[in-house]
Amino acid sequence: MILSLNSINCDNNEPIDRTVFFISDGTAITAEVLGHAVLSQFPLKMKSYTLPFVSTVERAEEIKQKISEIYKKSGAKPLVFYSIISPEVKQIINSSEGFCQDIVQSLVLPLEKEMGIKASPKLNKTHGLTEKNLSKYDARIAAIEYTLSHDDGISLRNLDQAQVILIGVSRCGKTPTSLYLAMQFGIQAANYPFTADDMDFLKLPAELKEYQHKLFGLTIAPERLAAIRGERRENSRYASIRQCRIELSEVEALFRKNNIPYLNTTNYSVEEISTKVIDSMGLARRMF
Amino acid sequence: MILSLNSINCDNNEPIDRTVFFISDGTAITAEVLGHAVLSQFPLKMKSYTLPFVSTVERAEEIKQKISEIYKKSGAKPLVFYSIISPEVKQIINSSEGFCQDIVQSLVLPLEKEMGIKASPKLNKTHGLTEKNLSKYDARIAAIEYTLSHDDGISLRNLDQAQVILIGVSRCGKTPTSLYLAMQFGIQAANYPFTADDMDFLKLPAELKEYQHKLFGLTIAPERLAAIRGERRENSRYASIRQCRIELSEVEALFRKNNIPYLNTTNYSVEEISTKVIDSMGLARRMF
């Protein structure tokens, strides 16, 4: 059993209060994300094991054993967040010496009451591929491909197929945001950079002007931009705070002049920026 | 209020049994994913609204109103999955005519008992950027950048910095998987394609041979590969089932001969493929 250990609320070498297990018959991505949200509310130092694709009795027994060992060694019950459909496999995990919570089922039971019908558990396919969602999945892969071929202004053709076109200076977050929009939401997102050479007479290129209703601007604090650019080209004019200030103020003026909605990305993650773009542009938020 | 409606367990135009709301003071990505996992267990046709960044009393009142309207019109309580920290905002949603479930809190309460300490709720930062996780976030953005510059064999330099190198024929899923590994887990993933021209004397390029322990192969059913390639170049030799069969059998033989672990991706999503690669290669599964 290959196990990699991750830290929660602590650094790598600190002694810990509890061990945590995220266990799933699928990818365990949901158990992991939800478990982190829950545990971040407790002032404890923890380490976690993530165990995906747990679908056999043998594998479950192996994990139960591991939970036991940790309990015996530490004297504290490991915390277990799981999402497993098979009753046999689930029962083994539940009978372990961990403190076990079923992340999906705890929400299913109240719903059964409210709706007066029984749930029929199916193998965890939250992040899975099924015959039913295949065409949606293909659309998502096509969106990733579209986004890659329209990254960084590589191609200004087929912009009619873009659902959004992100614009901004170099290194303000356009590429990761475009890719996240495509990957998570199946959105065809193009992006276009303004460079230092554009600055003297900054205006929207004619190819973009035509699709003005699809444009969304990204901006960022000059200090953060200078730091990010410095990672790439230390002590360059490109990374100087002066150059960053000039470019950002020119581009922000352009956004305002053309009534292009924009967002300062300094304090936001790609997930947050993407969600805000979707919200602001009224895009469909497809689920996969 | 811009609202986009998504379908759950049904097609776009079917009449529905229930309306669903995913509400969060953050991106609502977790509420959405978990809610879908829960609702897929019920044989009901539903439509859902996803409402991120709900952090003010005004916005909550607006949503409460909307929930009321739908309840009055349909006679069925809308199902609400939420994750909100502010007690005032939360109380407004809870006092609506929806059937409301707090996705995080339902797991927090049992843990408070088990651990004998009170949780201290903080503004939902599951997918957020904080001073504490900034350096981890920067590493993730760097991984995306690395992966993009090592996509499709563009560059075989700096492969010492790759944590994994995916190899396989054109269109078997290398690019989306590499990007997902970088985006979700901060893994520097390079990828390298074998082309039709390589097939006569197929062998590992010397640049890859050096990093054999980092290699992971992807393969796929010839029928699915032909369909995917056909989307790109219909009726081409490239997309013919015969050509797909030849390339795949050559490449699979190469994987076996060189003891390279590999996965048939036909029935798996990028999430599943990525998780299996991480598992098989024993990579650290960092959380962001």
Coordinates of N, CA and C in Angstrom, one line a residue, chain B residues 26-248:
Chain B
G26 N -18.3 31.2 -0.6 CA -17.1 31.1 -1.4 C -17.5 30.8 -2.8
T27 N -16.7 29.9 -3.5 CA -17.0 29.6 -4.9 C -18.2 28.7 -5.2
A28 N -18.7 28.0 -4.1 CA -19.8 27.1 -4.2 C -19.4 25.8 -5.0
I29 N -18.1 25.6 -5.3 CA -17.7 24.4 -6.0 C -18.0 23.2 -5.2
T30 N -17.6 23.2 -3.9 CA -17.8 22.0 -3.1 C -19.3 21.7 -2.9
A31 N -20.1 22.8 -2.6 CA -21.6 22.5 -2.4 C -22.2 21.9 -3.7
E32 N -21.7 22.3 -4.8 CA -22.2 21.9 -6.1 C -21.8 20.4 -6.3
V33 N -20.6 20.1 -6.1 CA -20.1 18.7 -6.3 C -20.7 17.7 -5.4
L34 N -20.7 18.1 -4.1 CA -21.3 17.2 -3.1 C -22.8 17.1 -3.3
G35 N -23.5 18.2 -3.6 CA -24.9 18.2 -3.8 C -25.3 17.2 -5.0
H36 N -24.5 17.3 -6.1 CA -24.7 16.4 -7.2 C -24.6 14.9 -6.8
A37 N -23.5 14.6 -6.0 CA -23.3 13.3 -5.5 C -24.6 12.8 -4.7
V38 N -25.1 13.6 -3.9 CA -26.3 13.3 -3.1 C -27.5 13.1 -4.0
L39 N -27.7 14.0 -4.9 CA -29.0 14.0 -5.6 C -29.0 12.9 -6.7
S40 N -27.8 12.5 -7.2 CA -27.8 11.5 -8.2 C -28.3 10.2 -7.6
Q41 N -28.5 10.1 -6.3 CA -29.1 8.9 -5.7 C -30.6 8.9 -5.7
F42 N -31.2 10.0 -6.1 CA -32.7 10.0 -6.1 C -33.2 10.0 -7.6
P43 N -34.2 9.3 -7.8 CA -34.8 9.2 -9.2 C -35.7 10.3 -9.5
L44 N -35.2 11.5 -9.3 CA -36.0 12.7 -9.6 C -35.3 13.6 -10.6
K45 N -36.1 14.3 -11.4 CA -35.6 15.3 -12.4 C -35.5 16.6 -11.7
M46 N -34.4 17.3 -11.8 CA -34.2 18.5 -11.1 C -33.4 19.6 -11.9
K47 N -33.6 20.8 -11.5 CA -32.8 21.9 -12.1 C -32.1 22.6 -10.9
S48 N -30.9 23.1 -11.1 CA -30.2 23.8 -10.0 C -29.7 25.2 -10.3
Y49 N -29.8 26.0 -9.3 CA -29.1 27.3 -9.4 C -27.9 27.2 -8.5
T50 N -26.7 27.7 -9.0 CA -25.5 27.8 -8.1 C -25.2 29.3 -7.8
L51 N -25.2 29.6 -6.5 CA -25.0 31.0 -6.1 C -23.8 31.1 -5.3
P52 N -22.6 31.6 -5.9 CA -21.4 31.8 -5.1 C -21.3 33.2 -4.5
F53 N -20.4 33.3 -3.5 CA -20.1 34.6 -2.9 C -21.3 35.3 -2.3
V54 N -22.1 34.5 -1.6 CA -23.3 35.1 -0.9 C -22.8 35.4 0.5
S55 N -22.5 36.7 0.7 CA -21.9 37.1 2.0 C -22.6 38.3 2.7
T56 N -23.7 38.8 2.0 CA -24.4 39.9 2.6 C -25.8 39.5 2.9
V57 N -26.4 40.3 3.9 CA -27.8 40.1 4.3 C -28.7 40.4 3.1
E58 N -28.4 41.4 2.3 CA -29.2 41.8 1.2 C -29.3 40.7 0.1
R59 N -28.1 40.1 -0.2 CA -28.1 39.1 -1.2 C -28.9 37.9 -0.7
A60 N -28.7 37.5 0.6 CA -29.4 36.4 1.2 C -30.9 36.6 1.1
E61 N -31.4 37.8 1.4 CA -32.8 38.1 1.4 C -33.4 37.9 -0.1
E62 N -32.6 38.4 -1.0 CA -32.9 38.2 -2.4 C -33.1 36.8 -2.8
I63 N -32.2 35.9 -2.3 CA -32.3 34.5 -2.6 C -33.4 33.9 -1.9
K64 N -33.7 34.3 -0.6 CA -34.8 33.7 0.1 C -36.1 34.0 -0.6
Q65 N -36.2 35.2 -1.1 CA -37.4 35.6 -1.9 C -37.6 34.7 -3.1
K66 N -36.5 34.4 -3.8 CA -36.5 33.5 -5.0 C -36.9 32.1 -4.6
I67 N -36.4 31.6 -3.5 CA -36.8 30.3 -3.0 C -38.3 30.3 -2.8
S68 N -38.8 31.3 -2.1 CA -40.3 31.4 -1.8 C -41.1 31.4 -3.1
E69 N -40.7 32.2 -4.1 CA -41.4 32.2 -5.4 C -41.5 30.8 -6.0
I70 N -40.4 30.1 -6.0 CA -40.4 28.8 -6.6 C -41.3 27.8 -5.8
Y71 N -41.2 27.9 -4.5 CA -42.1 27.1 -3.6 C -43.5 27.3 -3.9
K72 N -43.9 28.6 -4.0 CA -45.3 29.0 -4.3 C -45.8 28.5 -5.6
K73 N -44.9 28.6 -6.6 CA -45.3 28.2 -8.0 C -45.4 26.7 -8.1
S74 N -44.4 26.0 -7.5 CA -44.3 24.6 -7.8 C -45.0 23.7 -6.7
G75 N -45.2 24.3 -5.5 CA -45.8 23.5 -4.4 C -44.8 22.5 -3.8
A76 N -43.5 22.5 -4.3 CA -42.5 21.6 -3.7 C -41.4 22.4 -3.1
K77 N -41.0 22.1 -1.9 CA -39.9 22.8 -1.3 C -38.6 22.7 -2.1
P78 N -38.0 23.8 -2.5 CA -36.7 23.7 -3.2 C -35.7 23.1 -2.2
L79 N -34.7 22.3 -2.7 CA -33.7 21.7 -1.9 C -32.5 22.6 -1.9
V80 N -32.0 23.0 -0.7 CA -30.9 23.9 -0.6 C -29.7 23.3 0.1
F81 N -28.6 23.3 -0.6 CA -27.3 22.9 0.0 C -26.4 24.1 0.2
Y82 N -26.1 24.4 1.4 CA -25.3 25.6 1.6 C -24.1 25.5 2.4
S83 N -23.2 26.4 2.3 CA -22.0 26.5 3.1 C -21.7 28.0 3.4
I84 N -22.1 28.5 4.5 CA -22.0 29.9 4.8 C -21.6 30.1 6.3
I85 N -20.6 30.9 6.5 CA -20.1 31.1 7.9 C -20.9 32.2 8.7
S86 N -21.2 33.4 8.1 CA -21.8 34.4 8.8 C -23.2 34.0 9.4
P87 N -23.4 34.1 10.7 CA -24.6 33.6 11.3 C -25.8 34.3 10.8
E88 N -25.7 35.7 10.5 CA -26.8 36.4 10.0 C -27.3 35.9 8.7
V89 N -26.3 35.8 7.8 CA -26.6 35.4 6.4 C -27.2 33.9 6.4
K90 N -26.5 33.1 7.2 CA -27.0 31.7 7.3 C -28.4 31.6 7.8
Q91 N -28.7 32.4 8.8 CA -30.1 32.4 9.4 C -31.2 32.8 8.3
I92 N -30.8 33.7 7.5 CA -31.8 34.1 6.5 C -32.1 33.0 5.5
I93 N -31.0 32.3 5.0 CA -31.2 31.2 4.1 C -32.0 30.1 4.8
N94 N -31.6 29.8 6.1 CA -32.3 28.7 6.9 C -33.8 29.0 7.1
S95 N -34.2 30.3 7.2 CA -35.5 30.7 7.4 C -36.4 30.7 6.1
S96 N -35.8 30.4 5.0 CA -36.5 30.4 3.7 C -37.4 29.1 3.7
E97 N -38.2 29.1 2.6 CA -39.1 28.0 2.5 C -38.5 26.8 1.8
G98 N -37.1 26.8 1.7 CA -36.4 25.6 1.1 C -36.2 24.6 2.2
F99 N -35.8 23.4 1.7 CA -35.3 22.3 2.6 C -33.8 22.5 2.7
C100 N -33.3 23.1 3.8 CA -31.9 23.5 3.8 C -31.0 22.6 4.6
Q101 N -29.8 22.3 4.0 CA -28.8 21.5 4.7 C -27.4 22.2 4.6
D102 N -26.8 22.3 5.7 CA -25.5 22.9 5.8 C -24.4 21.8 5.6
I103 N -23.8 21.9 4.4 CA -22.9 20.7 4.0 C -21.7 20.5 4.9
V104 N -21.2 21.6 5.5 CA -20.0 21.5 6.3 C -20.4 21.2 7.7
Q105 N -21.3 22.0 8.2 CA -21.7 22.0 9.6 C -22.2 20.6 10.1
S106 N -22.9 19.9 9.2 CA -23.4 18.6 9.5 C -22.3 17.6 9.9
L107 N -21.1 17.9 9.4 CA -19.9 17.0 9.8 C -19.1 17.6 10.9
V108 N -19.3 18.9 11.2 CA -18.5 19.6 12.3 C -19.1 19.2 13.6
L109 N -20.4 19.1 13.8 CA -21.0 18.9 15.1 C -20.5 17.6 15.7
P110 N -20.6 16.5 15.0 CA -20.1 15.2 15.6 C -18.7 15.3 16.0
L111 N -17.9 16.0 15.2 CA -16.4 16.1 15.5 C -16.2 16.9 16.8
E112 N -17.0 17.9 17.0 CA -16.8 18.7 18.2 C -17.0 17.8 19.4
K113 N -18.0 16.9 19.4 CA -18.2 15.9 20.5 C -17.0 15.0 20.6
E114 N -16.6 14.4 19.5 CA -15.5 13.4 19.5 C -14.2 14.0 20.1
M115 N -14.0 15.3 19.7 CA -12.7 15.9 20.1 C -12.8 16.7 21.4
G116 N -14.0 17.0 21.8 CA -14.2 17.8 23.0 C -13.7 19.2 22.9
I117 N -13.7 19.7 21.6 CA -13.4 21.2 21.5 C -14.4 21.8 20.5
K118 N -14.6 23.1 20.6 CA -15.5 23.8 19.8 C -14.8 24.2 18.5
A119 N -15.5 24.1 17.4 CA -15.0 24.6 16.1 C -15.1 26.1 16.1
S120 N -14.1 26.7 15.3 CA -14.2 28.2 15.1 C -14.4 28.4 13.6
P121 N -15.6 28.6 13.2 CA -15.9 28.8 11.8 C -15.2 30.0 11.3
K122 N -14.6 29.9 10.1 CA -14.0 31.0 9.4 C -14.6 31.2 8.0
L123 N -14.5 32.4 7.5 CA -15.0 32.6 6.2 C -14.5 31.5 5.2
N124 N -15.4 31.0 4.4 CA -15.1 29.8 3.6 C -14.0 30.1 2.6
K125 N -12.9 29.5 2.9 CA -11.7 29.7 2.1 C -11.2 28.4 1.5
T126 N -12.1 27.5 1.3 CA -11.7 26.2 0.7 C -11.0 26.4 -0.6
H127 N -11.5 27.2 -1.4 CA -10.8 27.5 -2.7 C -10.3 28.9 -2.8
G128 N -9.9 29.4 -1.6 CA -9.5 30.8 -1.6 C -8.0 31.0 -1.4
L129 N -7.6 32.2 -1.6 CA -6.2 32.5 -1.5 C -5.9 33.2 -0.1
T130 N -5.1 32.7 0.7 CA -4.8 33.4 2.0 C -3.3 33.6 2.1
E131 N -2.9 34.4 3.0 CA -1.4 34.7 3.1 C -0.7 33.4 3.4
K132 N -1.4 32.5 4.2 CA -0.8 31.3 4.6 C -0.5 30.3 3.4
N133 N -1.4 30.3 2.5 CA -1.3 29.3 1.4 C -0.7 29.9 0.1
L134 N -0.2 31.2 0.2 CA 0.3 31.9 -1.0 C 1.4 31.1 -1.7
S135 N 2.4 30.7 -0.9 CA 3.5 30.1 -1.5 C 3.2 28.7 -2.2
K136 N 2.2 28.0 -1.5 CA 1.7 26.8 -2.1 C 1.0 27.1 -3.4
Y137 N 0.2 28.2 -3.4 CA -0.5 28.6 -4.6 C 0.4 28.9 -5.7
D138 N 1.5 29.6 -5.4 CA 2.5 30.0 -6.4 C 3.1 28.8 -7.0
A139 N 3.3 27.7 -6.2 CA 3.9 26.5 -6.7 C 2.9 25.8 -7.6
R140 N 1.7 25.9 -7.3 CA 0.6 25.4 -8.2 C 0.6 26.1 -9.6
I141 N 0.7 27.4 -9.5 CA 0.7 28.2 -10.8 C 2.0 27.8 -11.6
A142 N 3.1 27.6 -10.9 CA 4.3 27.3 -11.5 C 4.2 25.9 -12.2
A143 N 3.5 25.0 -11.5 CA 3.3 23.6 -12.1 C 2.5 23.7 -13.4
I144 N 1.5 24.6 -13.4 CA 0.7 24.8 -14.6 C 1.6 25.3 -15.8
E145 N 2.4 26.2 -15.4 CA 3.3 26.8 -16.4 C 4.3 25.8 -16.9
Y146 N 4.9 25.0 -16.0 CA 5.8 23.9 -16.4 C 5.1 22.9 -17.3
T147 N 3.9 22.5 -16.9 CA 3.1 21.5 -17.7 C 2.8 22.1 -19.1
L148 N 2.4 23.3 -19.2 CA 2.1 23.9 -20.5 C 3.4 23.9 -21.4
S149 N 4.5 24.2 -20.8 CA 5.7 24.4 -21.6 C 6.4 23.0 -21.9
H150 N 5.8 21.9 -21.3 CA 6.2 20.6 -21.6 C 5.1 19.7 -22.1
D151 N 4.1 20.4 -22.8 CA 3.0 19.7 -23.4 C 3.4 19.1 -24.7
D152 N 2.9 17.9 -25.0 CA 3.1 17.4 -26.4 C 4.5 17.3 -26.9
G153 N 5.4 17.1 -25.9 CA 6.8 17.0 -26.3 C 7.5 18.3 -26.8
I154 N 6.8 19.4 -26.6 CA 7.3 20.7 -27.1 C 8.8 20.9 -26.6
S155 N 9.0 20.6 -25.3 CA 10.4 20.7 -24.8 C 10.7 19.5 -24.1
L156 N 11.9 19.0 -24.4 CA 12.4 17.8 -23.6 C 13.6 18.3 -22.7
R157 N 13.6 19.6 -22.5 CA 14.6 20.1 -21.5 C 14.0 20.2 -20.1
N158 N 14.8 20.2 -19.1 CA 14.3 20.3 -17.7 C 13.4 19.2 -17.3
L159 N 13.6 18.0 -17.9 CA 12.7 16.9 -17.6 C 13.1 16.4 -16.1
D160 N 14.2 16.8 -15.7 CA 14.6 16.5 -14.3 C 13.6 17.1 -13.3
Q161 N 13.0 18.2 -13.7 CA 12.0 18.8 -12.9 C 10.6 18.3 -13.0
A162 N 10.4 17.4 -13.9 CA 9.0 16.7 -14.0 C 8.9 15.7 -12.9
Q163 N 7.6 15.7 -12.4 CA 7.3 14.6 -11.4 C 6.8 13.4 -12.1
V164 N 6.2 13.6 -13.2 CA 5.8 12.4 -14.0 C 5.8 12.9 -15.5
I165 N 6.1 11.9 -16.4 CA 6.0 12.2 -17.8 C 5.1 11.2 -18.5
L166 N 3.9 11.7 -18.9 CA 2.9 10.8 -19.6 C 3.3 10.6 -21.0
I167 N 3.2 9.3 -21.5 CA 3.5 9.0 -22.9 C 2.4 8.2 -23.5
G168 N 2.2 8.4 -24.8 CA 1.2 7.7 -25.5 C 1.0 8.2 -26.9
V169 N 0.1 7.6 -27.6 CA -0.2 8.1 -29.0 C -1.0 9.4 -29.0
S170 N -1.1 10.1 -30.1 CA -1.8 11.3 -30.2 C -3.3 11.1 -29.8
R171 N -3.8 12.0 -29.0 CA -5.3 12.0 -28.6 C -5.7 10.9 -27.6
C172 N -4.8 10.4 -26.8 CA -5.2 9.4 -25.9 C -5.5 9.9 -24.5
G173 N -5.3 11.3 -24.3 CA -5.7 11.9 -23.1 C -4.5 12.5 -22.3
K174 N -3.3 12.6 -22.9 CA -2.2 13.1 -22.2 C -2.3 14.5 -21.8
T175 N -2.7 15.4 -22.7 CA -2.8 16.8 -22.4 C -3.8 17.2 -21.3
P176 N -5.0 16.8 -21.4 CA -6.0 17.1 -20.3 C -5.5 16.5 -18.9
T177 N -4.9 15.3 -19.0 CA -4.5 14.7 -17.7 C -3.3 15.5 -17.1
S178 N -2.4 15.8 -17.9 CA -1.2 16.6 -17.4 C -1.7 17.9 -16.8
L179 N -2.6 18.6 -17.5 CA -3.1 19.9 -17.0 C -3.9 19.7 -15.7
Y180 N -4.7 18.6 -15.6 CA -5.4 18.4 -14.4 C -4.5 18.1 -13.2
L181 N -3.5 17.3 -13.5 CA -2.5 17.0 -12.4 C -1.8 18.3 -11.9
A182 N -1.5 19.2 -12.8 CA -0.9 20.5 -12.4 C -1.9 21.4 -11.7
M183 N -3.1 21.5 -12.2 CA -4.1 22.4 -11.7 C -4.7 22.0 -10.4
Q184 N -5.0 20.7 -10.2 CA -5.6 20.2 -9.0 C -4.6 19.9 -7.9
F185 N -3.5 19.3 -8.3 CA -2.5 18.8 -7.4 C -1.2 19.4 -7.4
G186 N -1.0 20.4 -8.2 CA 0.3 21.1 -8.3 C 1.5 20.2 -8.7
I187 N 1.2 19.2 -9.5 CA 2.2 18.3 -10.0 C 2.8 18.7 -11.3
Q188 N 4.1 18.8 -11.4 CA 4.8 19.2 -12.7 C 4.7 18.0 -13.6
A189 N 3.8 18.0 -14.6 CA 3.6 16.8 -15.5 C 3.9 17.1 -16.9
A190 N 5.0 16.5 -17.4 CA 5.3 16.6 -18.8 C 4.6 15.6 -19.6
N191 N 4.5 15.7 -20.9 CA 3.9 14.6 -21.7 C 4.6 14.6 -23.1
Y192 N 4.6 13.4 -23.7 CA 5.3 13.2 -24.9 C 4.5 12.2 -25.8
P193 N 4.3 12.6 -27.1 CA 3.5 11.8 -28.0 C 4.3 11.0 -28.9
F194 N 3.8 9.7 -29.2 CA 4.4 8.9 -30.2 C 3.6 9.1 -31.5
T195 N 4.2 9.4 -32.6 CA 3.5 9.7 -33.8 C 3.6 8.5 -34.8
A196 N 2.8 8.6 -35.9 CA 2.7 7.5 -36.9 C 4.2 7.3 -37.4
D197 N 5.0 8.3 -37.5 CA 6.3 8.2 -38.1 C 7.2 7.4 -37.2
D198 N 6.9 7.3 -35.9 CA 7.7 6.6 -34.9 C 7.5 5.1 -35.0
M199 N 6.4 4.7 -35.7 CA 5.9 3.3 -35.5 C 6.8 2.2 -36.0
D200 N 7.5 2.5 -37.1 CA 8.3 1.4 -37.8 C 9.3 0.8 -36.8
F201 N 10.1 1.7 -36.2 CA 11.1 1.2 -35.2 C 10.9 1.9 -33.9
L202 N 9.7 1.6 -33.3 CA 9.3 2.3 -32.1 C 10.3 2.0 -30.9
K203 N 10.9 3.0 -30.4 CA 11.6 2.8 -29.1 C 11.6 4.1 -28.3
L204 N 12.0 4.0 -27.1 CA 12.0 5.2 -26.2 C 13.1 6.2 -26.7
P205 N 12.8 7.5 -26.9 CA 13.9 8.4 -27.2 C 14.8 8.5 -26.0
A206 N 16.1 8.7 -26.3 CA 17.1 8.8 -25.3 C 16.8 9.7 -24.2
E207 N 16.2 10.9 -24.5 CA 15.9 11.9 -23.5 C 14.9 11.4 -22.5
L208 N 14.0 10.4 -22.9 CA 13.1 9.9 -22.0 C 13.7 8.7 -21.2
K209 N 14.5 7.9 -21.9 CA 15.1 6.7 -21.3 C 15.8 7.1 -19.9
E210 N 16.4 8.3 -19.9 CA 17.1 8.7 -18.8 C 16.2 8.9 -17.6
Y211 N 14.9 9.2 -17.9 CA 13.9 9.4 -16.8 C 12.9 8.3 -16.7
Q212 N 13.3 7.1 -17.0 CA 12.4 6.0 -17.2 C 11.5 5.8 -15.9
H213 N 12.0 6.1 -14.7 CA 11.2 5.9 -13.5 C 10.1 6.9 -13.4
K214 N 10.1 8.0 -14.3 CA 9.0 9.0 -14.2 C 8.0 8.7 -15.3
L215 N 8.2 7.7 -16.1 CA 7.3 7.5 -17.3 C 6.0 6.8 -16.8
F216 N 4.9 7.2 -17.4 CA 3.6 6.5 -17.2 C 2.9 6.5 -18.5
G217 N 2.5 5.4 -19.0 CA 1.9 5.3 -20.3 C 0.3 5.4 -20.3
L218 N -0.2 6.0 -21.3 CA -1.7 6.0 -21.4 C -2.0 5.3 -22.7
T219 N -3.1 4.4 -22.6 CA -3.6 3.8 -23.8 C -5.1 3.9 -23.8
I220 N -5.7 3.5 -24.9 CA -7.2 3.7 -25.1 C -7.7 2.7 -26.1
A221 N -9.0 2.4 -26.0 CA -9.6 1.5 -27.0 C -9.5 2.1 -28.4
P222 N -9.1 1.3 -29.4 CA -8.9 1.8 -30.8 C -10.2 2.4 -31.3
E223 N -11.4 1.9 -31.0 CA -12.7 2.5 -31.5 C -12.8 3.9 -31.0
R224 N -12.6 4.1 -29.7 CA -12.8 5.4 -29.1 C -11.7 6.4 -29.6
L225 N -10.5 5.9 -29.8 CA -9.4 6.7 -30.4 C -9.8 7.2 -31.8
A226 N -10.3 6.2 -32.6 CA -10.7 6.6 -33.9 C -11.8 7.6 -33.9
A227 N -12.8 7.5 -33.0 CA -13.9 8.5 -32.9 C -13.3 9.8 -32.6
I228 N -12.4 9.9 -31.6 CA -11.9 11.2 -31.1 C -11.1 11.8 -32.3
R229 N -10.2 11.0 -32.9 CA -9.4 11.6 -34.0 C -10.3 12.0 -35.2
G230 N -11.4 11.3 -35.4 CA -12.3 11.6 -36.5 C -12.9 13.0 -36.3
E231 N -13.1 13.4 -35.0 CA -13.7 14.7 -34.8 C -12.7 15.8 -35.3
R232 N -11.4 15.5 -35.2 CA -10.4 16.4 -35.6 C -10.2 16.4 -37.2
R233 N -9.9 15.1 -37.7 CA -9.7 15.0 -39.1 C -10.5 13.8 -39.6
E234 N -11.7 14.1 -40.0 CA -12.6 13.1 -40.5 C -12.0 12.4 -41.7
N235 N -12.3 11.0 -41.8 CA -11.9 10.2 -43.0 C -10.4 10.3 -43.3
S236 N -9.6 10.6 -42.3 CA -8.1 10.6 -42.6 C -7.5 9.3 -42.3
R237 N -6.3 9.0 -42.7 CA -5.6 7.8 -42.3 C -5.4 7.9 -40.8
Y238 N -5.0 9.1 -40.3 CA -4.8 9.3 -38.9 C -6.0 8.8 -38.0
A239 N -7.2 9.0 -38.5 CA -8.4 8.6 -37.7 C -8.9 7.2 -38.0
S240 N -8.2 6.5 -39.0 CA -8.8 5.2 -39.4 C -8.6 4.2 -38.3
I241 N -9.5 3.3 -38.1 CA -9.4 2.3 -37.1 C -8.2 1.4 -37.3
R242 N -7.8 1.2 -38.5 CA -6.6 0.4 -38.8 C -5.3 1.1 -38.2
Q243 N -5.2 2.4 -38.5 CA -4.0 3.1 -38.0 C -4.0 3.2 -36.5
C244 N -5.2 3.4 -35.9 CA -5.3 3.5 -34.4 C -4.9 2.2 -33.8
R245 N -5.3 1.1 -34.4 CA -5.0 -0.3 -33.9 C -3.5 -0.5 -33.9
I246 N -2.9 -0.1 -35.1 CA -1.4 -0.3 -35.2 C -0.6 0.5 -34.2
E247 N -1.0 1.7 -34.1 CA -0.2 2.6 -33.1 C -0.4 2.1 -31.7
L248 N -1.6 1.8 -31.3 CA -1.9 1.4 -30.0 C -1.1 0.1 -29.6

